[in-house]
Short mmCIF file of C-alpha atoms in Angstrom, two decimals:
data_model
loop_
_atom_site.label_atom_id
_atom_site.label_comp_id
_atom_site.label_asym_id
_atom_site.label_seq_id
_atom_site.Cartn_x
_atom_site.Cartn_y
_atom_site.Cartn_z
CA UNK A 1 -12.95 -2.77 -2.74
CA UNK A 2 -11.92 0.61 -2.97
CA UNK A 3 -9.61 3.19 -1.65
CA UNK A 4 -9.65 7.35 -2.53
CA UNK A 5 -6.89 9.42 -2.34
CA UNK A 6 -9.04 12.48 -1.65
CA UNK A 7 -12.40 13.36 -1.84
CA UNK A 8 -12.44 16.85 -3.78
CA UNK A 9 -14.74 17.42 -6.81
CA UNK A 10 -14.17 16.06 -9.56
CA UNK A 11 -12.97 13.45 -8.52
CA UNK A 12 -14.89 10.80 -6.40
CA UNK A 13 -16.93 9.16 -9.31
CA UNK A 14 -16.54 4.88 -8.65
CA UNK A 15 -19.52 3.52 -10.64
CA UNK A 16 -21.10 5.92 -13.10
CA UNK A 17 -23.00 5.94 -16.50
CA UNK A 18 -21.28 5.64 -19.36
CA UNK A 19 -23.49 7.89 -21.37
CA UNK A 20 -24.47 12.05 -21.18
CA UNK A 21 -28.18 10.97 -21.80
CA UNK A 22 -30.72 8.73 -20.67
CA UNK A 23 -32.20 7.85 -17.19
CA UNK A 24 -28.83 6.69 -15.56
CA UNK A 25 -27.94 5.92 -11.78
CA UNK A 26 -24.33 5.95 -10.38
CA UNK A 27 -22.17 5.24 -7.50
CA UNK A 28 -19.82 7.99 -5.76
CA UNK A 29 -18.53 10.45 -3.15
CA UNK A 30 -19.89 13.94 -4.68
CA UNK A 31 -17.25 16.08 -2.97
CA UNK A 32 -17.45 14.88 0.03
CA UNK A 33 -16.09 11.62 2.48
CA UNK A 34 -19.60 10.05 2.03
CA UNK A 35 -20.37 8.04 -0.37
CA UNK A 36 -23.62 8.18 -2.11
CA UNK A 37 -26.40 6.32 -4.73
CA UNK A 38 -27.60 8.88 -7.65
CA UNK A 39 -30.67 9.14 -10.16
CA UNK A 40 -31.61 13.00 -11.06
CA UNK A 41 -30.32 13.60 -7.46
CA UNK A 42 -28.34 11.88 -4.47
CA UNK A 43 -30.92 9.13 -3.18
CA UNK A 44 -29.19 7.32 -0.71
CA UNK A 45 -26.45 9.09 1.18
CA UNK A 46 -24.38 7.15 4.06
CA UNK A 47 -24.44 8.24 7.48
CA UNK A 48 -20.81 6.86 7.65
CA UNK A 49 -17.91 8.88 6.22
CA UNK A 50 -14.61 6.90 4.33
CA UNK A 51 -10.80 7.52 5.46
CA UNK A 52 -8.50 8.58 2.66
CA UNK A 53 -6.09 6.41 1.34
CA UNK A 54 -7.96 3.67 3.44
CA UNK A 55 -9.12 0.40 1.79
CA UNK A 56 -12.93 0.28 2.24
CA UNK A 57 -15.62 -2.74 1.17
CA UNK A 58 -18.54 -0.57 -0.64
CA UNK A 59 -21.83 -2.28 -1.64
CA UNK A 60 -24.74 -0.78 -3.82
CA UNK A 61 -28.26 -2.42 -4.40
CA UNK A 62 -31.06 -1.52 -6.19
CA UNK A 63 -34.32 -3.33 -6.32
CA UNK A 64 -36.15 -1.96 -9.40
CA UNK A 65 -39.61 -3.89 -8.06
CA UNK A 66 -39.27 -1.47 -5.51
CA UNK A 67 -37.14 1.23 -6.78
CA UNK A 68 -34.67 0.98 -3.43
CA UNK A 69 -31.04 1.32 -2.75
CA UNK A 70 -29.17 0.60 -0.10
CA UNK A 71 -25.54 1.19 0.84
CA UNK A 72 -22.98 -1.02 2.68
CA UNK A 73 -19.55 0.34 4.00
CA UNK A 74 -17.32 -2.13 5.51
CA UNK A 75 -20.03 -4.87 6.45
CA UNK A 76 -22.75 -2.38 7.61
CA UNK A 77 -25.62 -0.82 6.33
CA UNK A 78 -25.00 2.54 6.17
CA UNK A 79 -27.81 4.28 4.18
CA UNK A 80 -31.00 3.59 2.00
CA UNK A 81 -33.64 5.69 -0.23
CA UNK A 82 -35.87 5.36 -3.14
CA UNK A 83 -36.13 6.70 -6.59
CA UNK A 84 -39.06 7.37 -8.79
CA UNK A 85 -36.84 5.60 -11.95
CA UNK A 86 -34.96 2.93 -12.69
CA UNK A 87 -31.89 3.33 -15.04
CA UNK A 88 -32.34 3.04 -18.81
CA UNK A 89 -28.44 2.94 -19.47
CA UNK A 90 -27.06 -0.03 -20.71
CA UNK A 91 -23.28 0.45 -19.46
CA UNK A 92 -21.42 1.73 -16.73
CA UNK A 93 -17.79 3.01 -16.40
CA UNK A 94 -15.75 2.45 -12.83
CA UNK A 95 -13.83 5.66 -12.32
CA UNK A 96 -15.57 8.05 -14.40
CA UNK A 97 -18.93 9.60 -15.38
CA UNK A 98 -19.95 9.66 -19.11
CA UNK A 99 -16.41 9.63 -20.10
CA UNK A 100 -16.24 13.11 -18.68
CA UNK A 101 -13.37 14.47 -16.79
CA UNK A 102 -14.68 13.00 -13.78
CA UNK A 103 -12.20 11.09 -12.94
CA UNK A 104 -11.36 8.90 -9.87
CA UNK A 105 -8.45 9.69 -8.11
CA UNK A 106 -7.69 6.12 -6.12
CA UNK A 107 -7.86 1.95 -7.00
CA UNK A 108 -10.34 -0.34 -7.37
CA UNK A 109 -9.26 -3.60 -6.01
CA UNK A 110 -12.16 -5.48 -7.31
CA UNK A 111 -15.32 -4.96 -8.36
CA UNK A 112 -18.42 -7.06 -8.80
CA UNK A 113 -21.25 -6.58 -10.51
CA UNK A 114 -24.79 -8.44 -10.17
CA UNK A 115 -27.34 -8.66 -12.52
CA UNK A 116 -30.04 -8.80 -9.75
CA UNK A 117 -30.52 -7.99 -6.18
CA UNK A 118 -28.27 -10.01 -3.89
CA UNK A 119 -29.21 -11.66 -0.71
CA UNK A 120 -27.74 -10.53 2.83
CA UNK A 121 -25.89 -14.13 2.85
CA UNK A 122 -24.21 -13.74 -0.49
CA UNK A 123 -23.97 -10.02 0.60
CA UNK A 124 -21.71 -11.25 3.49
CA UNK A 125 -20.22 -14.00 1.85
CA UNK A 126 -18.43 -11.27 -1.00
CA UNK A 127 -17.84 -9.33 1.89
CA UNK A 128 -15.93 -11.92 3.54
CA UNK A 129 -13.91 -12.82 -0.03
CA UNK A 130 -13.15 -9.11 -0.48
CA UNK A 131 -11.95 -8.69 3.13
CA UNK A 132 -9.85 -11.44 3.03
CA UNK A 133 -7.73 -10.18 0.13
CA UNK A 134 -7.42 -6.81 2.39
CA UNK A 135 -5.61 -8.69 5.13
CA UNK A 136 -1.61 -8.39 5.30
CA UNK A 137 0.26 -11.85 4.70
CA UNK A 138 1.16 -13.58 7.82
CA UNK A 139 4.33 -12.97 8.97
CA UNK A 140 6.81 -15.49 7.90
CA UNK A 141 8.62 -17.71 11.02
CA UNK A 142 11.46 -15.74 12.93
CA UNK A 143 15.03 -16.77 11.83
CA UNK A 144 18.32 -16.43 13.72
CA UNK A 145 21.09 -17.07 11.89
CA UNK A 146 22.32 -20.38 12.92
CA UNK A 147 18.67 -21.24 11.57
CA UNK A 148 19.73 -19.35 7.98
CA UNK A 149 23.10 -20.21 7.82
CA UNK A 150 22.70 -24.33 8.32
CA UNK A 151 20.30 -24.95 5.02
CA UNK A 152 22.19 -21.86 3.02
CA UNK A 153 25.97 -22.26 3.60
CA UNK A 154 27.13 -26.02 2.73
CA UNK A 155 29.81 -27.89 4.05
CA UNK A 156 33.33 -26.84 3.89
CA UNK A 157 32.72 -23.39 3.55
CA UNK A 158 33.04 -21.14 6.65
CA UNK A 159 29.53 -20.77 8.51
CA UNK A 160 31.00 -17.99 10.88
CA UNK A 161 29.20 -14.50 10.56
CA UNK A 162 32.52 -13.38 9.69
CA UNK A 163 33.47 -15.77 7.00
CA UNK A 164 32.32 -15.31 3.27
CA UNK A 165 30.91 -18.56 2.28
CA UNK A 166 30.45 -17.40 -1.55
CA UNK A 167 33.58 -15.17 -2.46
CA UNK A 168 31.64 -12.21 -2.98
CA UNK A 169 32.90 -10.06 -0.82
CA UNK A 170 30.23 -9.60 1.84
CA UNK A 171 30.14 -11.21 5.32
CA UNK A 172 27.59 -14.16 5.95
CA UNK A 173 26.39 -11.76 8.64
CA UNK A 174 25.90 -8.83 5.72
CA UNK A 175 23.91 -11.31 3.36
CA UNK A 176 21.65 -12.50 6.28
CA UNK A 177 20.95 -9.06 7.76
CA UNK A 178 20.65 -7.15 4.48
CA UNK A 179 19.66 -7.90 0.79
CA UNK A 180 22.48 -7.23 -1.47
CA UNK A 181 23.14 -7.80 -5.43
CA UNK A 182 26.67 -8.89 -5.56
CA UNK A 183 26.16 -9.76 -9.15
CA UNK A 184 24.86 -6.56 -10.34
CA UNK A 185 27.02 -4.58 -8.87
CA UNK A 186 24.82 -3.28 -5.93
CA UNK A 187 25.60 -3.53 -2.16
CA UNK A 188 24.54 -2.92 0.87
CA UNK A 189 23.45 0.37 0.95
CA UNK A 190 21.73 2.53 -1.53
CA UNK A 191 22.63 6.50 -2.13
CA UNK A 192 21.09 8.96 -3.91
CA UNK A 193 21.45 12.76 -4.26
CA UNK A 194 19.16 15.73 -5.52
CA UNK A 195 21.28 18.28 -6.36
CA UNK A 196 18.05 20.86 -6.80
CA UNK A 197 16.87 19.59 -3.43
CA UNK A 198 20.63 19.80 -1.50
CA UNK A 199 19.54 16.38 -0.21
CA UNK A 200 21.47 12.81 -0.09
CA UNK A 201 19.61 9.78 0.96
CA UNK A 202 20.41 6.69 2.09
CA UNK A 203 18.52 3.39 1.66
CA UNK A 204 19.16 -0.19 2.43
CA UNK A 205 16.57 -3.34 2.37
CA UNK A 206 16.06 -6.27 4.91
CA UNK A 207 14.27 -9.02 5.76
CA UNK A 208 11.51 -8.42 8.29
CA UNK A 209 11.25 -12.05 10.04
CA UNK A 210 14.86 -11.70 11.42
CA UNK A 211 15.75 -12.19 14.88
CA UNK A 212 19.22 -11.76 17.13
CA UNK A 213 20.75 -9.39 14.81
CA UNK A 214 20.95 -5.39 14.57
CA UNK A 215 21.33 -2.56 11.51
CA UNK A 216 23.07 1.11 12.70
CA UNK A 217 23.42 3.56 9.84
CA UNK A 218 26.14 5.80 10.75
CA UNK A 219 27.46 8.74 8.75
CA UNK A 220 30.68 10.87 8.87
CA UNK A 221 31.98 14.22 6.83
CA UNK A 222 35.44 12.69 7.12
CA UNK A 223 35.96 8.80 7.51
CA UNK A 224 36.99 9.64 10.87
CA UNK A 225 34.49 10.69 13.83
CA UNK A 226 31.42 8.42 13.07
CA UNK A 227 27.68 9.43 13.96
CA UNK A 228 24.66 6.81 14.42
CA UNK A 229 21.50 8.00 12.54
CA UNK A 230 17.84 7.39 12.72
CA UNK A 231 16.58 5.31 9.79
CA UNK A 232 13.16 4.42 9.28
CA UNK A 233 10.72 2.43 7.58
CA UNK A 234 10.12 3.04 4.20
CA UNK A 235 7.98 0.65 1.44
CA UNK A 236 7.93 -2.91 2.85
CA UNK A 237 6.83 -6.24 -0.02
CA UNK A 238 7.00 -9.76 -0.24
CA UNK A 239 9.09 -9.66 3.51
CA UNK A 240 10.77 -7.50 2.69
CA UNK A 241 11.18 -3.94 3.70
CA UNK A 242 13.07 -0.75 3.22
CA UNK A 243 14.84 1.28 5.75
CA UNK A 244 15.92 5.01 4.55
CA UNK A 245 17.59 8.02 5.55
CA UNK A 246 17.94 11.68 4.39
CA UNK A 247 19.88 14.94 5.29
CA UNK A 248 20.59 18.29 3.78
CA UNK A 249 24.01 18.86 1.97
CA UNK A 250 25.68 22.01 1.47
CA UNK A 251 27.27 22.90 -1.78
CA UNK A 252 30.75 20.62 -2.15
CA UNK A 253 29.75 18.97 1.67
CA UNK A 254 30.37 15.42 1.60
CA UNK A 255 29.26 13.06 3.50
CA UNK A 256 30.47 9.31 4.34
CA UNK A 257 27.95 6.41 5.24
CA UNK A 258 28.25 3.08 6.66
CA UNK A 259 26.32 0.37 8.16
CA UNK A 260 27.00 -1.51 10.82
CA UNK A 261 25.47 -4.96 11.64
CA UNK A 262 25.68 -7.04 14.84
CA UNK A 263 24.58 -10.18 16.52
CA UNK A 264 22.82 -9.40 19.29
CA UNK A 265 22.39 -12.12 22.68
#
Protein backbone atom coordinates (compact mmCIF):
# COMPACT_ATOMS: atom_id res chain seq x y z
CA UNK A 1 0.00 0.00 0.00
CA UNK A 2 1.71 2.81 -1.32
CA UNK A 3 1.37 6.32 -2.46
CA UNK A 4 4.35 8.68 -4.37
CA UNK A 5 4.47 12.13 -4.28
CA UNK A 6 6.29 12.31 -7.62
CA UNK A 7 7.97 10.14 -9.75
CA UNK A 8 11.40 12.00 -10.61
CA UNK A 9 14.79 10.20 -10.24
CA UNK A 10 15.99 9.57 -7.43
CA UNK A 11 13.38 9.08 -5.93
CA UNK A 12 10.88 6.18 -6.69
CA UNK A 13 12.88 3.29 -4.96
CA UNK A 14 9.90 1.12 -2.65
CA UNK A 15 11.63 -2.27 -2.15
CA UNK A 16 15.35 -2.34 -2.84
CA UNK A 17 18.60 -4.18 -1.72
CA UNK A 18 20.11 -3.27 1.13
CA UNK A 19 23.59 -3.89 -0.08
CA UNK A 20 26.04 -2.17 -3.14
CA UNK A 21 27.09 -5.83 -4.03
CA UNK A 22 25.78 -9.08 -4.74
CA UNK A 23 23.06 -10.45 -7.15
CA UNK A 24 20.11 -8.29 -5.75
CA UNK A 25 16.48 -7.66 -7.19
CA UNK A 26 14.27 -4.63 -6.22
CA UNK A 27 10.98 -3.05 -6.49
CA UNK A 28 10.39 0.64 -7.97
CA UNK A 29 9.32 3.39 -10.38
CA UNK A 30 12.84 4.23 -12.18
CA UNK A 31 11.86 7.78 -13.15
CA UNK A 32 8.93 7.20 -14.42
CA UNK A 33 4.82 6.58 -13.32
CA UNK A 34 5.41 2.80 -13.93
CA UNK A 35 6.41 0.76 -11.65
CA UNK A 36 8.86 -1.92 -12.33
CA UNK A 37 10.74 -5.50 -11.03
CA UNK A 38 14.79 -5.21 -11.33
CA UNK A 39 17.84 -7.76 -11.51
CA UNK A 40 20.95 -6.30 -13.69
CA UNK A 41 18.08 -4.56 -15.63
CA UNK A 42 14.20 -3.71 -15.46
CA UNK A 43 12.50 -7.28 -15.99
CA UNK A 44 9.06 -6.73 -15.57
CA UNK A 45 7.69 -3.31 -16.37
CA UNK A 46 3.75 -2.53 -15.96
CA UNK A 47 1.72 -1.59 -18.76
CA UNK A 48 -0.32 0.49 -16.19
CA UNK A 49 0.99 3.87 -14.99
CA UNK A 50 0.34 5.14 -10.94
CA UNK A 51 -1.39 8.65 -10.05
CA UNK A 52 0.63 10.84 -7.73
CA UNK A 53 -0.29 11.34 -4.40
CA UNK A 54 -2.82 8.42 -5.06
CA UNK A 55 -2.98 5.38 -2.71
CA UNK A 56 -2.20 2.32 -4.89
CA UNK A 57 -2.17 -1.72 -3.83
CA UNK A 58 1.33 -2.94 -5.48
CA UNK A 59 2.20 -6.68 -5.55
CA UNK A 60 5.63 -8.32 -6.58
CA UNK A 61 6.29 -12.15 -7.06
CA UNK A 62 9.04 -14.03 -7.93
CA UNK A 63 9.17 -17.72 -8.47
CA UNK A 64 12.89 -18.67 -8.29
CA UNK A 65 11.88 -22.44 -9.78
CA UNK A 66 11.13 -20.48 -12.61
CA UNK A 67 12.92 -17.29 -12.30
CA UNK A 68 9.41 -15.15 -12.98
CA UNK A 69 7.92 -11.98 -11.73
CA UNK A 70 4.89 -10.66 -11.99
CA UNK A 71 3.34 -7.32 -11.05
CA UNK A 72 -0.10 -6.42 -9.58
CA UNK A 73 -1.45 -2.74 -9.43
CA UNK A 74 -4.68 -2.29 -7.78
CA UNK A 75 -6.06 -5.99 -8.15
CA UNK A 76 -4.74 -6.56 -11.74
CA UNK A 77 -1.99 -8.04 -13.34
CA UNK A 78 -0.22 -5.56 -14.89
CA UNK A 79 3.16 -6.96 -16.12
CA UNK A 80 5.48 -10.13 -16.00
CA UNK A 81 9.18 -11.20 -17.20
CA UNK A 82 11.95 -13.46 -16.35
CA UNK A 83 15.45 -13.21 -15.11
CA UNK A 84 18.44 -15.37 -15.65
CA UNK A 85 19.22 -14.96 -11.49
CA UNK A 86 17.74 -15.13 -8.49
CA UNK A 87 18.82 -12.67 -5.67
CA UNK A 88 21.73 -13.58 -3.39
CA UNK A 89 20.96 -10.60 -0.90
CA UNK A 90 19.86 -11.39 2.33
CA UNK A 91 17.97 -7.96 3.21
CA UNK A 92 15.97 -5.45 1.71
CA UNK A 93 15.28 -1.76 2.63
CA UNK A 94 11.56 -0.12 1.79
CA UNK A 95 12.32 3.38 0.57
CA UNK A 96 15.80 3.21 -0.43
CA UNK A 97 18.46 1.36 -2.46
CA UNK A 98 21.70 0.22 -0.70
CA UNK A 99 21.35 2.92 1.76
CA UNK A 100 22.10 5.27 -1.08
CA UNK A 101 20.47 8.55 -1.58
CA UNK A 102 17.75 6.93 -3.27
CA UNK A 103 15.27 7.85 -1.38
CA UNK A 104 11.43 7.51 -1.58
CA UNK A 105 9.58 10.48 -1.64
CA UNK A 106 5.85 9.16 -0.40
CA UNK A 107 4.30 6.45 2.51
CA UNK A 108 4.10 3.08 2.81
CA UNK A 109 0.92 2.13 4.43
CA UNK A 110 1.82 -1.43 4.85
CA UNK A 111 3.90 -3.75 3.57
CA UNK A 112 4.06 -7.51 3.48
CA UNK A 113 6.54 -9.64 2.80
CA UNK A 114 6.37 -13.55 1.85
CA UNK A 115 8.87 -15.94 2.14
CA UNK A 116 7.50 -17.91 -0.90
CA UNK A 117 5.32 -17.45 -3.85
CA UNK A 118 1.73 -16.63 -2.93
CA UNK A 119 -1.34 -18.06 -4.43
CA UNK A 120 -3.94 -15.86 -6.55
CA UNK A 121 -6.50 -16.53 -3.49
CA UNK A 122 -4.22 -15.29 -0.77
CA UNK A 123 -3.11 -12.77 -3.51
CA UNK A 124 -6.73 -11.42 -3.42
CA UNK A 125 -7.43 -12.03 -0.02
CA UNK A 126 -4.28 -9.26 1.08
CA UNK A 127 -5.65 -7.35 -1.56
CA UNK A 128 -8.95 -7.20 -0.08
CA UNK A 129 -7.31 -6.49 3.71
CA UNK A 130 -5.16 -3.72 2.22
CA UNK A 131 -8.10 -2.15 0.33
CA UNK A 132 -10.20 -2.13 3.09
CA UNK A 133 -7.92 0.03 5.25
CA UNK A 134 -7.93 2.51 2.03
CA UNK A 135 -11.65 3.10 2.35
CA UNK A 136 -12.88 6.49 4.14
CA UNK A 137 -14.89 5.86 7.50
CA UNK A 138 -18.54 5.85 7.03
CA UNK A 139 -20.09 8.85 7.60
CA UNK A 140 -21.42 9.22 11.02
CA UNK A 141 -25.62 9.65 11.32
CA UNK A 142 -26.92 13.28 10.44
CA UNK A 143 -27.74 15.39 13.57
CA UNK A 144 -30.06 18.41 13.89
CA UNK A 145 -29.86 20.06 16.83
CA UNK A 146 -32.86 19.17 18.77
CA UNK A 147 -31.14 15.61 18.23
CA UNK A 148 -27.66 17.24 19.91
CA UNK A 149 -29.06 19.39 22.25
CA UNK A 150 -31.58 16.67 24.15
CA UNK A 151 -28.61 14.06 25.34
CA UNK A 152 -25.95 17.20 25.74
CA UNK A 153 -27.81 20.03 27.57
CA UNK A 154 -29.56 18.64 30.92
CA UNK A 155 -32.45 19.79 32.57
CA UNK A 156 -32.85 23.20 33.87
CA UNK A 157 -30.51 24.74 31.74
CA UNK A 158 -31.78 26.64 28.65
CA UNK A 159 -31.92 24.24 25.47
CA UNK A 160 -32.69 27.31 23.12
CA UNK A 161 -29.97 27.92 20.34
CA UNK A 162 -29.72 31.15 21.93
CA UNK A 163 -29.24 30.22 25.50
CA UNK A 164 -25.74 29.21 26.97
CA UNK A 165 -26.30 26.05 28.77
CA UNK A 166 -22.56 25.99 30.23
CA UNK A 167 -21.61 29.73 31.11
CA UNK A 168 -18.98 29.89 28.70
CA UNK A 169 -19.87 32.40 26.74
CA UNK A 170 -20.84 30.80 23.43
CA UNK A 171 -24.40 30.11 22.16
CA UNK A 172 -25.70 26.39 22.19
CA UNK A 173 -26.09 27.12 18.47
CA UNK A 174 -22.07 28.19 18.32
CA UNK A 175 -20.98 24.90 20.23
CA UNK A 176 -23.18 22.67 17.94
CA UNK A 177 -22.23 24.31 14.63
CA UNK A 178 -18.54 24.89 15.41
CA UNK A 179 -15.78 23.29 17.64
CA UNK A 180 -14.54 25.71 20.11
CA UNK A 181 -11.99 25.51 23.25
CA UNK A 182 -13.59 27.67 25.79
CA UNK A 183 -11.13 26.38 28.28
CA UNK A 184 -8.05 27.14 26.47
CA UNK A 185 -8.78 30.18 25.50
CA UNK A 186 -9.66 29.50 21.77
CA UNK A 187 -12.96 30.33 19.97
CA UNK A 188 -14.64 30.16 17.18
CA UNK A 189 -12.57 31.25 14.63
CA UNK A 190 -8.92 30.92 14.02
CA UNK A 191 -6.55 33.94 12.53
CA UNK A 192 -3.35 34.01 11.41
CA UNK A 193 -1.11 36.53 9.57
CA UNK A 194 2.22 36.35 7.44
CA UNK A 195 3.60 39.47 7.56
CA UNK A 196 6.37 38.39 4.65
CA UNK A 197 3.44 37.02 2.69
CA UNK A 198 0.87 40.33 3.30
CA UNK A 199 -1.66 37.56 3.94
CA UNK A 200 -4.32 36.98 6.95
CA UNK A 201 -6.21 33.80 7.11
CA UNK A 202 -9.03 32.71 8.64
CA UNK A 203 -9.91 29.19 9.88
CA UNK A 204 -12.67 27.64 11.82
CA UNK A 205 -13.53 23.70 12.38
CA UNK A 206 -16.95 21.79 12.25
CA UNK A 207 -18.56 18.81 12.42
CA UNK A 208 -19.32 17.22 9.05
CA UNK A 209 -22.58 15.02 9.96
CA UNK A 210 -24.60 18.24 10.76
CA UNK A 211 -27.83 19.00 9.35
CA UNK A 212 -30.43 22.25 9.48
CA UNK A 213 -27.81 24.65 10.32
CA UNK A 214 -25.49 27.17 8.23
CA UNK A 215 -21.69 28.86 8.67
CA UNK A 216 -21.15 32.55 6.67
CA UNK A 217 -17.70 34.00 7.20
CA UNK A 218 -18.03 37.60 6.72
CA UNK A 219 -15.28 40.20 6.92
CA UNK A 220 -15.22 44.05 7.26
CA UNK A 221 -12.21 46.88 7.23
CA UNK A 222 -14.36 48.76 9.73
CA UNK A 223 -16.95 46.89 12.04
CA UNK A 224 -19.42 48.54 9.99
CA UNK A 225 -20.35 47.46 6.24
CA UNK A 226 -20.05 43.59 6.45
CA UNK A 227 -19.01 41.30 3.38
CA UNK A 228 -19.85 37.38 3.07
CA UNK A 229 -16.76 35.38 1.91
CA UNK A 230 -16.08 32.12 0.27
CA UNK A 231 -14.55 29.59 2.68
CA UNK A 232 -13.57 26.28 1.75
CA UNK A 233 -12.58 22.98 2.71
CA UNK A 234 -9.44 22.53 4.16
CA UNK A 235 -7.94 19.14 6.19
CA UNK A 236 -10.97 17.11 7.37
CA UNK A 237 -10.21 13.97 10.55
CA UNK A 238 -12.03 11.98 12.83
CA UNK A 239 -15.54 14.08 11.52
CA UNK A 240 -14.25 16.62 11.63
CA UNK A 241 -13.21 19.17 9.12
CA UNK A 242 -11.68 22.53 8.52
CA UNK A 243 -13.09 25.41 6.66
CA UNK A 244 -10.45 28.36 5.78
CA UNK A 245 -10.10 31.59 4.25
CA UNK A 246 -7.30 33.94 3.00
CA UNK A 247 -6.82 37.51 1.53
CA UNK A 248 -4.04 39.92 0.87
CA UNK A 249 -3.40 42.82 3.43
CA UNK A 250 -1.81 45.97 2.76
CA UNK A 251 0.70 47.45 5.07
CA UNK A 252 -1.35 48.83 8.44
CA UNK A 253 -4.90 47.43 6.51
CA UNK A 254 -6.99 45.80 8.96
CA UNK A 255 -9.41 43.69 8.59
CA UNK A 256 -12.49 42.51 10.89
CA UNK A 257 -13.99 38.85 10.73
CA UNK A 258 -17.01 37.26 11.96
CA UNK A 259 -19.05 34.25 11.62
CA UNK A 260 -22.36 33.93 11.41
CA UNK A 261 -24.40 30.74 12.13
CA UNK A 262 -28.09 29.98 11.48
CA UNK A 263 -30.77 27.40 11.70
CA UNK A 264 -31.94 26.74 8.60
CA UNK A 265 -35.92 25.10 7.87
Amino acid sequence: RVSLKDFSLPSGNILSSASATGTRHALFMGGTTFPRMWHAGNFAISNTAMVADQSHLLVATYNAANNTGFLYLDGTQVGTGTVTNDTNDATYQLGNLASGAFHMRGTIGEAIIYNRVITAQERASIEGYLSSKMLSPPDAPLLGYAAWSGPNIQPPADDSPNGDANNNGYANLIEYAVVVTPNSGGGPLAVACDQEAGTVSVSFSRPTNLTGVTCELLESPDLESWTTVTHTAGPAAAGIETREYSRSVGPQEKWFFQLKVTLVP
